[in-house]
C-alpha angles and dihedrals in degrees: 000000000000121000115247135196109217115206101171130066092221098043090141090074091067086085086073118073095358121116122240123224090246092054099050124090108181116220134184106291093030126105133190115204120195121195119205137159125246088266091055094253110151116238121224118195099025113149111237120189128184116212140236087016090057092217113157130196139164125238114251131222089290093051090252141128129185128212118190139200097012116171120241113276146075121311138179120226114204117196118192126193125161108295096001140071123187124196123194132168124225135176129225108214132178113278094005125132110210125219118167130179120198118199118208130187116285116260130201112265115204108216111212095215118069097014122194099210096192091050090050093051092048088050091055092051088050091051090058086071092062117120090242090056121032109337119107095281091044137084099331090054109031094044115009110053112008118079091039135062108295105068136001129199121263109253093200094069134051111259133171087210094063093086092051091049092052095040093246087151119171132164089243096054107132096222093047089051096044094050092051091050097047093049093050093043088058094041090054089054090050090048090050090053094047091050090049092051091047089055100051127092108233091208091057091043105042091158090067118077094210099188095043095051092043088052090052093050093046091051090053092046090050091051091052095045090048088059092047097048091051094045101042104017095213107038123174110270119219132157095180132099124221098299098106123150105239090198092058107029114191129241105237123220118248108188128129096213094048090052090052090047090057091047091051093046091049093050093045089053090047091053091053096048112028128090113274092235140353140132109347091232092067132066115269140165089264092051090050091049093049093047093046090051090053090048091053092049091053091048090051092060135049129356101015098033093198094164094182087071092073090072092045089052091052090051090055095045094048089061089062095053112105092022096070134033138180116270107249091240123041093221091058090067088069100034110122091213090057099052098103098048098033108143093200106048113092099173130002141175106237121215122190126198088200088078114055089213097048105048119110131244100213090123091050096064103015123055149070120327107267094026106060110080093219115036093205103141131066122187119243109238095224090056091053092048091058089072091058128075090216138354117334106267136174137272087042115240109179125168096191105089091200091073096071091046095049104035131054109212091180140062126229130225124170091348093306122117120219122190117236130195091201102100089197085073095052116106142187109280110170103122114023110066112161105079092178091071123071120244113252123196111247086000109111129099105216135139112221108220104229095166122023136163098246088061089050094050092052091048089051087056091048095049094044090049091049092052103036108005124247098337125172087262090056092047092048092054097051093039092055087062093044093049090057092046095052101025090229144078088229091087099053115136117277114263122238100042119156119242091259093047090049091052090050089052091051093051092049090049091050090050092055097038101041103031115146091017096098104255108106101085093047089051093052095044098051092046092046093240101116098096095044091047092052091046089054090048091052092050091051095041107039092165094056106038125168117227096220122174122191094248092056096085082099130036126246120265102260116262091230089065094048091047091053098038114040090188092065114112117219119227115259115272097026 
């Protein structure tokens, strides 16, 4: 039996509506495209698009797609798999039968028997670095900050993110499809590992810490499903690996609350079985507590409105107090030399330039004009103005130390920085600091801070305010962040704010503190401020408006899933 790489959770449905080799007689104007890896492993679930016709299909169980009745001429075939897109030209000529093989990068195939559980877990951690997950073009960019009021996409260059920024959201969007696929590919591996651990006898396998490793896998699965439920609202829920009966394909659950129930159960199990502490790039009790608190906060707001979850969130966050603290200087949070002993980072995604496949690309998309390879992101003026106590004036005199870490007010040429007073030339600058060194693709050592204590403090303030109003405990939490930002008690939040005013202050503080880390859109959605924020952006930026509709707080279920699984229900409005 041939090896296969499965990219879709419902791959079994490819047996319906897909042609078999024996059934296909290629004619002039037809083309069969086969997708394989460098090791000649066939690829199921690759997205194949023919341009300029813009016809899209999914490879079947033989790694094949068929396009029929194409006119004579030159075409481009675009093959997309998680983390990679291949473009090749081909020509339809009179009397020619067309067979085309596309070779994509090799991927790791987890063999179910025998299964190396530690290798599988390390593989999942490595997958978190994928560009459709947590690299620079991943979660923080495609979901967190574009499409709102921090950055917008540069209209002068071609960018796949432009459609997301302007809410041109369709079920066939390549990014929306790729992100779905990469998450489920990784979830299936986690499910495979969990099933394997459930099946083993701990007495016969004393070298395997069954509960600890299951806790690690369930933490990772929860993290991935938390992404999916926020992105797609009603993702497909599966807790199985690849062992699916193709003669009796299942009907998968699509229910927001049931997805959250699984996330909560996974994180509760993780808390009970993981190590209390350890390297911040591995799952731990603290990471599970922090993530579960964030999950509860999101459940407390729109669209679930489960207000009892505010108290549950506080209970999780209180367990972290005393174990973590803010770094004295904001810039030290992101200092590469401080990653191991960082007092603030609870869980991070670690990138290493020592491995050409595991370095980050944060300097590729994010950084000063003239240094970043792809100048994709422009700063929204109103976001910049929030760092200032009045109009932007020169010479710059800014008390908030976060500004210089987060914003490049200079351009770079030949390794030399030159200040500019044209704010249109300012750029995001949070992660790449040494402007004398060139940016190298996949070549940066940088740990992306997925969970950090400043985020937790601001969520403590939000939960406390939601339950009791702006109490001293709520003020203390937000002011701890502000004292670090300004290096002084003189900038503590004004007393006497109403509950609504205090929430506005928290959201502004989160915008300034956590920008470019992927939090902004979640903040606005759960507090029902997304639409009003976009309306304000459109009024202030009439040449760059976002076409937001009320149902677009989540993405559509990808068309590839609906094509393969006729039971899948599309989200309302799409």
